Amino acid sequence: MTQARAHGGGPRPTRTFNRRPACLRDAVRGRLAGRLGVGAPALPVLIVSVIVFVAFFGGAGMIWLPLLVAGPALAASTNGPHGVLCVGLFATALGTALGLRDDVPSSELAAVLSALVAVTLASALASALRGRRERVLAAVRSVAEAAQHALLKPVPDTVGPFRVAVRYSAAAAEARIGGDLYALIPTPFGVRMIVGDVRGKGLPAVGTAALVLGVFREAAYDEPDLLSVVDRIERSLARNLGHDDFVTAVVAGYPGTGQVEVVNCGHAPPLLVRGCGSVLAVEPTLPAPPLGLRALSGEAPGLQVLPFADGDQLLLYTDGVTEARNQSREFYPLAEGLARHVCEEPARTLTALHDELLTHVGGRLHDDAALLLLRKPGLSEGGEGAHARLSGAALSQPPDASAGVRRLPSASRSHARASVTSRRVPPTG
């Protein structure tokens, strides 16, 4: 179910989500390759010429003439019908000249030339069909590109007070979109975001993802309470999904008070990175079923409120990341990878994580994977309204926000920054 943003000093990094420049390069290369293939069948002509050269100077007569069919056969895979016919005509003319020069019996020469003409015509037809399939595939890809930009809209580099980065990879080799979903939008009630994973794959999963994102974008603007946003999504899915369909999701919001709100519906826990570098797993207060299954369990999700100060970061992701296995069947340790690569630029962090993830699985993911990282700039970075946000966080933060934090066993870090301890956020109502 193979995108990132950054801000700050120094050269501006390339946006990893926006694929239009890459697609433009691919289109230009494809057109150039197509034109060269149709207008200059160099390799097939070279092969025919080599065969004729060997037959001419070897004096072997009929031994080499049947090999001339290799020219038009190869041209069918690299050139259009016009190129195939030209190569076939070229091979037929040279074969006729060689046959007459070596006094090949007319019946044998006619049989060879007939086979050459038949292969040429069949190759031209195959080339025409291949060209048609390529045009259809190009049209499908362009439709998928448009669907991607409509469904998974590019996230700006800055949303509200945050710097944002997104990485999304669909498992299908030719797919641009899959069953994973994400969105991050500013609303009258603060910045709100969602990351989710639809059960299943293919077009049905894409349709469900579109439904969830549409309801979320509408409800996020209308509902002042984050739990009401989740309820709207739940009601919509209950009306439209089958009995076995569901969506795991994390819905989060930043109302602008120095706190982040999190509602977890059967999804992987977000990772909260404090300014000091510690990584916290935000476990749900009460385990809740995925979206679309509340009627079966009767359990509603709870709202967690966590302090979110300047310099803190929040990573939302799908199980395509944490369930990625290497050849030894070991899962990718996302928390440890985040601790190794976290920095002040979300785009750089996600790029390093994604590269390490691909290395872990051997180059190709077998499930859709989405990563959304946002960072609240600190006062030293000159972020707009940083002082006000810091004051609000200080006023709203409990006197002992770190009390009761349970430390997980720490792992050694090879990264040059420092050892970072993974911890777990205690459930808060």
Short mmCIF file of C-alpha atoms in Angstrom, two decimals:
data_model
loop_
_atom_site.label_atom_id
_atom_site.label_comp_id
_atom_site.label_asym_id
_atom_site.label_seq_id
_atom_site.Cartn_x
_atom_site.Cartn_y
_atom_site.Cartn_z
CA MET A 1 0.00 0.00 0.00
CA THR A 2 8.12 4.34 -4.27
CA GLN A 3 7.69 11.84 0.01
CA ALA A 4 9.11 14.60 2.58
CA ARG A 5 9.28 18.30 3.56
CA ALA A 6 11.71 20.52 5.39
CA HIS A 7 12.37 24.09 6.45
CA GLY A 8 15.19 25.98 8.01
CA GLY A 9 18.56 27.31 7.06
CA GLY A 10 20.72 25.99 4.30
CA PRO A 11 19.71 24.71 0.90
CA ARG A 12 16.09 23.74 0.48
CA PRO A 13 15.73 19.95 0.19
CA THR A 14 13.76 18.30 -2.55
CA ARG A 15 10.15 17.48 -1.69
CA THR A 16 9.88 13.76 -1.53
CA PHE A 17 6.07 13.58 -1.86
CA ASN A 18 5.71 15.63 -5.01
CA ARG A 19 6.44 13.26 -7.85
CA ARG A 20 5.62 15.58 -10.70
CA PRO A 21 9.25 16.43 -11.54
CA ALA A 22 10.20 12.75 -11.46
CA CYS A 23 7.17 11.85 -13.57
CA LEU A 24 8.06 14.58 -16.04
CA ARG A 25 11.57 13.21 -16.38
CA ASP A 26 10.22 9.69 -16.87
CA ALA A 27 7.79 10.92 -19.52
CA VAL A 28 10.53 12.79 -21.40
CA ARG A 29 12.82 9.78 -21.27
CA GLY A 30 10.01 7.51 -22.45
CA ARG A 31 9.20 9.77 -25.38
CA LEU A 32 12.84 10.07 -26.38
CA ALA A 33 13.30 6.32 -26.12
CA GLY A 34 10.16 5.76 -28.17
CA ARG A 35 11.27 8.15 -30.90
CA LEU A 36 14.73 6.63 -31.06
CA GLY A 37 13.24 3.14 -31.15
CA VAL A 38 10.79 3.93 -33.97
CA GLY A 39 13.12 6.01 -36.11
CA ALA A 40 16.46 4.28 -35.60
CA PRO A 41 16.31 0.47 -35.23
CA ALA A 42 20.08 0.41 -34.86
CA LEU A 43 20.51 -2.92 -33.04
CA PRO A 44 18.28 -5.02 -35.36
CA VAL A 45 19.99 -3.52 -38.42
CA LEU A 46 23.38 -4.25 -36.88
CA ILE A 47 22.44 -7.89 -36.26
CA VAL A 48 21.22 -8.33 -39.85
CA SER A 49 24.40 -6.71 -41.14
CA VAL A 50 26.60 -9.03 -39.09
CA ILE A 51 24.74 -12.09 -40.37
CA VAL A 52 25.06 -10.92 -43.98
CA PHE A 53 28.75 -10.12 -43.46
CA VAL A 54 29.47 -13.61 -42.10
CA ALA A 55 27.43 -15.28 -44.86
CA PHE A 56 29.09 -13.19 -47.56
CA PHE A 57 32.67 -13.88 -46.56
CA GLY A 58 32.09 -17.37 -45.16
CA GLY A 59 30.47 -18.64 -48.32
CA ALA A 60 28.21 -20.95 -46.35
CA GLY A 61 25.13 -20.30 -48.46
CA MET A 62 21.89 -21.44 -46.80
CA ILE A 63 23.43 -21.99 -43.37
CA TRP A 64 23.21 -18.33 -42.32
CA LEU A 65 20.17 -17.11 -44.23
CA PRO A 66 17.51 -18.45 -41.77
CA LEU A 67 19.13 -16.36 -39.01
CA LEU A 68 18.00 -13.16 -40.74
CA VAL A 69 14.63 -13.51 -38.97
CA ALA A 70 16.39 -12.37 -35.78
CA GLY A 71 16.40 -8.80 -37.11
CA PRO A 72 12.63 -8.16 -37.35
CA ALA A 73 11.96 -10.34 -34.29
CA LEU A 74 14.23 -8.15 -32.16
CA ALA A 75 12.86 -4.97 -33.71
CA ALA A 76 9.38 -5.92 -32.45
CA SER A 77 10.56 -5.46 -28.85
CA THR A 78 12.34 -2.15 -29.38
CA ASN A 79 10.62 -0.40 -32.31
CA GLY A 80 7.26 0.40 -33.76
CA PRO A 81 5.62 -1.38 -36.72
CA HIS A 82 7.30 0.96 -39.21
CA GLY A 83 10.74 0.09 -37.86
CA VAL A 84 9.97 -3.64 -37.91
CA LEU A 85 8.85 -3.51 -41.55
CA CYS A 86 11.96 -1.56 -42.52
CA VAL A 87 14.24 -4.11 -40.85
CA GLY A 88 12.29 -6.98 -42.47
CA LEU A 89 12.55 -5.38 -45.89
CA PHE A 90 16.26 -4.80 -45.37
CA ALA A 91 16.81 -8.42 -44.32
CA THR A 92 14.71 -9.76 -47.23
CA ALA A 93 16.65 -7.76 -49.80
CA LEU A 94 20.02 -8.85 -48.45
CA GLY A 95 18.87 -12.48 -48.15
CA THR A 96 17.68 -12.48 -51.77
CA ALA A 97 21.00 -11.05 -52.93
CA LEU A 98 22.98 -13.65 -50.99
CA GLY A 99 20.80 -16.50 -52.24
CA LEU A 100 21.24 -15.46 -55.87
CA ARG A 101 24.98 -14.99 -55.38
CA ASP A 102 25.45 -18.48 -53.93
CA ASP A 103 23.10 -20.12 -56.47
CA VAL A 104 20.76 -21.36 -53.76
CA PRO A 105 17.95 -23.51 -55.24
CA SER A 106 14.90 -21.37 -55.87
CA SER A 107 12.61 -23.60 -53.77
CA GLU A 108 14.87 -23.37 -50.73
CA LEU A 109 15.39 -19.62 -51.16
CA ALA A 110 11.64 -19.08 -51.52
CA ALA A 111 11.00 -21.03 -48.31
CA VAL A 112 13.56 -18.97 -46.36
CA LEU A 113 12.26 -15.67 -47.70
CA SER A 114 8.63 -16.69 -47.02
CA ALA A 115 9.53 -17.47 -43.43
CA LEU A 116 11.33 -14.13 -43.18
CA VAL A 117 8.29 -12.25 -44.52
CA ALA A 118 5.95 -14.14 -42.15
CA VAL A 119 8.14 -13.36 -39.13
CA THR A 120 8.32 -9.71 -40.20
CA LEU A 121 4.53 -9.37 -40.45
CA ALA A 122 3.98 -11.17 -37.13
CA SER A 123 6.61 -8.98 -35.47
CA ALA A 124 5.00 -5.83 -36.85
CA LEU A 125 1.64 -6.91 -35.41
CA ALA A 126 3.26 -7.70 -32.04
CA SER A 127 4.95 -4.31 -32.07
CA ALA A 128 1.64 -2.56 -32.75
CA LEU A 129 -0.04 -4.42 -29.88
CA ARG A 130 2.87 -3.62 -27.57
CA GLY A 131 2.62 0.04 -28.44
CA ARG A 132 -1.10 0.01 -27.74
CA ARG A 133 -0.56 -1.60 -24.32
CA GLU A 134 2.10 0.96 -23.48
CA ARG A 135 -0.25 3.81 -24.36
CA VAL A 136 -2.99 2.31 -22.20
CA LEU A 137 -0.55 1.84 -19.32
CA ALA A 138 0.64 5.45 -19.67
CA ALA A 139 -2.98 6.63 -19.52
CA VAL A 140 -3.66 4.50 -16.44
CA ARG A 141 -0.55 5.86 -14.76
CA SER A 142 -1.60 9.42 -15.46
CA VAL A 143 -5.04 8.71 -14.01
CA ALA A 144 -3.40 7.16 -10.94
CA GLU A 145 -1.23 10.25 -10.60
CA ALA A 146 -4.30 12.48 -10.69
CA ALA A 147 -6.06 10.21 -8.19
CA GLN A 148 -3.06 10.39 -5.88
CA HIS A 149 -3.07 14.16 -5.84
CA ALA A 150 -6.83 14.20 -5.27
CA LEU A 151 -6.85 11.55 -2.54
CA LEU A 152 -3.47 11.98 -0.85
CA LYS A 153 -3.03 15.69 -1.30
CA PRO A 154 0.54 16.96 -1.00
CA VAL A 155 1.19 18.24 2.51
CA PRO A 156 2.81 21.69 2.65
CA ASP A 157 6.22 22.14 4.20
CA THR A 158 4.62 24.15 7.01
CA VAL A 159 1.16 23.63 8.49
CA GLY A 160 0.30 26.01 11.28
CA PRO A 161 3.25 26.17 13.67
CA PHE A 162 4.70 22.85 12.47
CA ARG A 163 7.31 21.70 10.01
CA VAL A 164 5.99 18.62 8.25
CA ALA A 165 7.35 15.70 6.23
CA VAL A 166 5.49 12.80 4.59
CA ARG A 167 6.69 9.55 3.09
CA TYR A 168 4.34 7.18 1.28
CA SER A 169 5.15 4.00 -0.63
CA ALA A 170 2.63 1.69 -2.27
CA ALA A 171 3.51 -2.00 -2.21
CA ALA A 172 2.30 -2.66 -5.79
CA ALA A 173 5.12 -2.04 -8.23
CA GLU A 174 3.01 0.01 -10.65
CA ALA A 175 0.68 1.58 -8.08
CA ARG A 176 0.74 5.21 -6.97
CA ILE A 177 -1.89 4.81 -4.27
CA GLY A 178 -2.94 2.00 -1.97
CA GLY A 179 -4.87 1.30 1.21
CA ASP A 180 -2.88 3.55 3.55
CA LEU A 181 -4.15 7.10 4.09
CA TYR A 182 -3.03 10.33 5.68
CA ALA A 183 -4.05 13.97 5.87
CA LEU A 184 -2.94 17.01 7.83
CA ILE A 185 -4.98 20.21 7.69
CA PRO A 186 -5.28 23.49 9.59
CA THR A 187 -8.75 24.09 11.03
CA PRO A 188 -10.46 26.71 13.23
CA PHE A 189 -9.79 24.30 16.11
CA GLY A 190 -6.08 23.88 15.41
CA VAL A 191 -4.04 21.55 13.25
CA ARG A 192 -5.57 18.11 12.85
CA MET A 193 -4.21 15.00 11.23
CA ILE A 194 -5.03 11.37 10.51
CA VAL A 195 -2.99 8.34 9.50
CA GLY A 196 -4.79 5.08 8.83
CA ASP A 197 -4.67 1.68 7.19
CA VAL A 198 -7.60 0.12 5.33
CA ARG A 199 -8.12 -3.61 5.52
CA GLY A 200 -7.37 -5.19 2.17
CA LYS A 201 -5.73 -3.92 -0.98
CA GLY A 202 -6.59 -2.80 -4.48
CA LEU A 203 -9.40 -0.56 -5.65
CA PRO A 204 -11.82 -1.41 -2.80
CA ALA A 205 -9.19 -0.28 -0.28
CA VAL A 206 -8.59 2.91 -2.25
CA GLY A 207 -12.33 3.63 -2.24
CA THR A 208 -12.53 3.15 1.53
CA ALA A 209 -9.51 5.40 2.03
CA ALA A 210 -11.17 8.09 -0.07
CA LEU A 211 -14.31 7.80 2.05
CA VAL A 212 -12.38 8.16 5.33
CA LEU A 213 -10.35 11.13 4.11
CA GLY A 214 -13.43 12.90 2.76
CA VAL A 215 -15.31 12.56 6.04
CA PHE A 216 -12.24 13.57 8.05
CA ARG A 217 -11.60 16.73 6.05
CA GLU A 218 -15.22 17.75 6.44
CA ALA A 219 -15.60 16.89 10.12
CA ALA A 220 -12.24 18.38 11.12
CA TYR A 221 -13.56 21.82 10.15
CA ASP A 222 -16.99 21.38 11.71
CA GLU A 223 -16.46 19.57 15.00
CA PRO A 224 -14.77 21.41 17.88
CA ASP A 225 -14.09 18.15 19.72
CA LEU A 226 -11.66 15.58 18.30
CA LEU A 227 -13.77 12.67 19.52
CA SER A 228 -16.70 14.08 17.54
CA VAL A 229 -14.53 13.95 14.41
CA VAL A 230 -13.86 10.26 15.07
CA ASP A 231 -17.57 9.64 15.68
CA ARG A 232 -18.43 11.17 12.30
CA ILE A 233 -15.98 8.85 10.56
CA GLU A 234 -17.32 5.84 12.50
CA ARG A 235 -20.92 6.56 11.53
CA SER A 236 -20.02 6.98 7.87
CA LEU A 237 -18.06 3.72 7.76
CA ALA A 238 -20.83 1.86 9.56
CA ARG A 239 -23.20 2.82 6.75
CA ASN A 240 -20.86 2.09 3.85
CA LEU A 241 -18.54 -0.78 4.80
CA GLY A 242 -19.13 -4.50 4.79
CA HIS A 243 -19.21 -6.58 7.96
CA ASP A 244 -15.58 -7.65 7.60
CA ASP A 245 -14.16 -4.29 6.55
CA PHE A 246 -12.52 -1.83 8.90
CA VAL A 247 -9.91 0.92 9.13
CA THR A 248 -7.27 1.30 11.81
CA ALA A 249 -6.39 4.95 12.38
CA VAL A 250 -4.83 7.52 14.67
CA VAL A 251 -6.49 10.94 14.71
CA ALA A 252 -4.50 13.71 16.39
CA GLY A 253 -4.93 17.43 16.91
CA TYR A 254 -3.03 20.41 18.22
CA PRO A 255 -5.50 22.98 19.58
CA GLY A 256 -2.71 25.51 20.12
CA THR A 257 -2.41 25.19 23.90
CA GLY A 258 0.95 23.45 24.07
CA GLN A 259 -0.75 20.06 24.10
CA VAL A 260 -1.43 17.40 21.49
CA GLU A 261 -4.63 15.34 21.50
CA VAL A 262 -4.56 11.73 20.28
CA VAL A 263 -7.39 9.28 19.55
CA ASN A 264 -6.23 5.76 18.67
CA CYS A 265 -8.64 3.39 16.92
CA GLY A 266 -6.83 0.05 16.82
CA HIS A 267 -3.75 1.54 15.16
CA ALA A 268 -0.03 1.36 15.90
CA PRO A 269 0.90 3.82 18.68
CA PRO A 270 2.44 7.11 17.51
CA LEU A 271 6.01 7.90 18.51
CA LEU A 272 6.61 11.14 20.40
CA VAL A 273 10.13 12.56 20.29
CA ARG A 274 10.95 15.01 23.02
CA GLY A 275 13.32 17.91 22.45
CA CYS A 276 15.97 16.09 24.48
CA GLY A 277 15.88 13.18 21.98
CA SER A 278 13.94 10.58 23.98
CA VAL A 279 11.42 8.50 22.03
CA LEU A 280 8.03 7.79 23.61
CA ALA A 281 5.43 5.28 22.45
CA VAL A 282 1.97 6.83 22.90
CA GLU A 283 -0.09 3.83 23.94
CA PRO A 284 -3.89 4.27 23.97
CA THR A 285 -5.63 4.95 27.26
CA LEU A 286 -8.28 2.34 26.56
CA PRO A 287 -7.89 -0.21 23.76
CA ALA A 288 -10.48 0.65 21.10
CA PRO A 289 -11.59 -1.28 18.01
CA PRO A 290 -10.77 -0.07 14.51
CA LEU A 291 -13.11 2.31 12.75
CA GLY A 292 -16.16 0.50 11.41
CA LEU A 293 -16.26 -2.15 14.16
CA ARG A 294 -17.52 -0.15 17.14
CA ALA A 295 -21.01 -1.60 16.83
CA LEU A 296 -19.60 -5.11 17.39
CA SER A 297 -17.69 -4.29 20.56
CA GLY A 298 -19.57 -1.30 21.95
CA GLU A 299 -16.28 0.25 23.06
CA ALA A 300 -15.54 3.89 22.24
CA PRO A 301 -12.01 5.29 21.97
CA GLY A 302 -10.64 7.66 24.57
CA LEU A 303 -8.95 11.04 24.18
CA GLN A 304 -5.35 11.37 25.31
CA VAL A 305 -3.85 14.79 26.03
CA LEU A 306 -0.06 15.08 26.08
CA PRO A 307 2.25 18.07 26.53
CA PHE A 308 3.85 19.11 23.25
CA ALA A 309 6.59 21.69 23.72
CA ASP A 310 8.87 23.50 21.30
CA GLY A 311 11.33 21.06 19.71
CA ASP A 312 9.04 18.05 20.16
CA GLN A 313 8.15 15.82 17.22
CA LEU A 314 5.30 13.38 16.55
CA LEU A 315 5.56 10.46 14.12
CA LEU A 316 2.42 8.74 12.80
CA TYR A 317 2.90 5.63 10.67
CA THR A 318 1.22 2.48 9.37
CA ASP A 319 1.99 -1.15 10.05
CA GLY A 320 3.68 -1.48 6.68
CA VAL A 321 6.68 0.10 8.40
CA THR A 322 6.79 -1.82 11.68
CA GLU A 323 5.84 -5.17 10.11
CA ALA A 324 8.50 -5.00 7.40
CA ARG A 325 10.79 -8.04 7.75
CA ASN A 326 14.29 -8.78 6.59
CA GLN A 327 15.57 -12.13 5.32
CA SER A 328 15.88 -13.33 8.92
CA ARG A 329 12.16 -12.56 9.45
CA GLU A 330 13.00 -9.78 11.90
CA PHE A 331 10.71 -6.76 12.10
CA TYR A 332 12.06 -3.30 11.41
CA PRO A 333 12.74 -1.53 14.77
CA LEU A 334 11.11 1.81 14.02
CA ALA A 335 11.65 3.36 17.45
CA GLU A 336 15.35 2.59 17.36
CA GLY A 337 15.65 3.82 13.79
CA LEU A 338 13.90 7.05 14.68
CA ALA A 339 16.23 7.54 17.64
CA ARG A 340 19.24 7.09 15.34
CA HIS A 341 18.11 9.46 12.62
CA VAL A 342 16.00 12.12 14.35
CA CYS A 343 17.14 15.67 13.64
CA GLU A 344 15.68 19.16 13.37
CA GLU A 345 14.64 18.64 9.74
CA PRO A 346 11.67 16.24 9.38
CA ALA A 347 12.42 15.65 5.71
CA ARG A 348 15.94 14.47 6.43
CA THR A 349 14.70 12.25 9.25
CA LEU A 350 12.10 10.51 7.08
CA THR A 351 14.50 10.13 4.17
CA ALA A 352 17.00 8.37 6.41
CA LEU A 353 14.26 6.20 7.94
CA HIS A 354 12.86 5.24 4.54
CA ASP A 355 16.29 4.37 3.14
CA GLU A 356 17.07 2.25 6.18
CA LEU A 357 13.68 0.55 5.89
CA LEU A 358 14.30 -0.39 2.25
CA THR A 359 17.75 -1.70 3.17
CA HIS A 360 16.19 -3.77 5.96
CA VAL A 361 13.68 -5.49 3.61
CA GLY A 362 16.11 -5.88 0.74
CA GLY A 363 14.92 -3.09 -1.52
CA ARG A 364 11.16 -3.61 -1.87
CA LEU A 365 8.27 -3.31 0.57
CA HIS A 366 5.54 -5.95 0.59
CA ASP A 367 2.89 -3.72 2.16
CA ASP A 368 1.88 -0.09 1.81
CA ALA A 369 3.82 2.18 4.16
CA ALA A 370 3.09 5.73 5.26
CA LEU A 371 5.09 8.01 7.56
CA LEU A 372 4.00 11.46 8.73
CA LEU A 373 6.35 13.47 10.93
CA LEU A 374 5.69 16.93 12.30
CA ARG A 375 7.97 19.06 14.42
CA LYS A 376 7.26 22.13 16.50
CA PRO A 377 10.18 24.56 16.03
CA GLY A 378 11.87 25.94 19.12
CA LEU A 379 12.45 29.52 20.19
CA SER A 380 16.03 29.49 18.92
CA GLU A 381 14.79 28.72 15.41
CA GLY A 382 12.75 31.92 15.26
CA GLY A 383 9.44 30.21 14.60
CA GLU A 384 6.47 32.54 14.34
CA GLY A 385 4.62 32.74 17.63
CA ALA A 386 7.14 30.49 19.32
CA HIS A 387 7.21 32.54 22.49
CA ALA A 388 3.44 32.54 22.78
CA ARG A 389 3.28 28.83 22.18
CA LEU A 390 5.95 28.20 24.77
CA SER A 391 4.10 30.32 27.31
CA GLY A 392 0.85 28.49 26.60
CA ALA A 393 2.59 25.16 26.97
CA ALA A 394 4.08 26.21 30.30
CA LEU A 395 0.69 27.34 31.62
CA SER A 396 -1.20 24.27 30.45
CA GLN A 397 1.43 21.67 31.29
CA PRO A 398 0.86 19.74 34.55
CA PRO A 399 3.32 20.50 37.34
CA ASP A 400 5.05 17.14 36.86
CA ALA A 401 4.43 16.07 33.27
CA SER A 402 7.14 13.44 33.37
CA ALA A 403 5.94 11.74 36.54
CA GLY A 404 5.09 8.08 36.07
CA VAL A 405 6.90 7.69 32.75
CA ARG A 406 8.01 4.08 32.53
CA ARG A 407 11.36 3.50 30.89
CA LEU A 408 11.78 0.67 28.45
CA PRO A 409 15.10 -1.19 28.25
CA SER A 410 17.51 1.07 26.46
CA ALA A 411 19.36 -0.07 23.37
CA SER A 412 22.83 1.02 22.38
CA ARG A 413 22.93 3.54 19.57
CA SER A 414 25.70 3.62 17.03
CA HIS A 415 24.72 7.08 15.89
CA ALA A 416 27.17 9.85 16.65
CA ARG A 417 24.65 12.07 18.44
CA ALA A 418 23.96 10.26 21.72
CA SER A 419 22.29 7.25 23.22
CA VAL A 420 18.54 7.74 23.18
CA THR A 421 16.26 5.90 25.57
CA SER A 422 12.93 4.57 24.31
CA ARG A 423 10.14 5.14 26.81
CA ARG A 424 6.40 4.67 26.92
CA VAL A 425 3.92 7.46 27.56
CA PRO A 426 1.57 6.64 30.43
CA PRO A 427 -2.11 6.63 29.48
CA THR A 428 -3.79 9.93 30.29
CA GLY A 429 -7.46 10.71 30.10
#
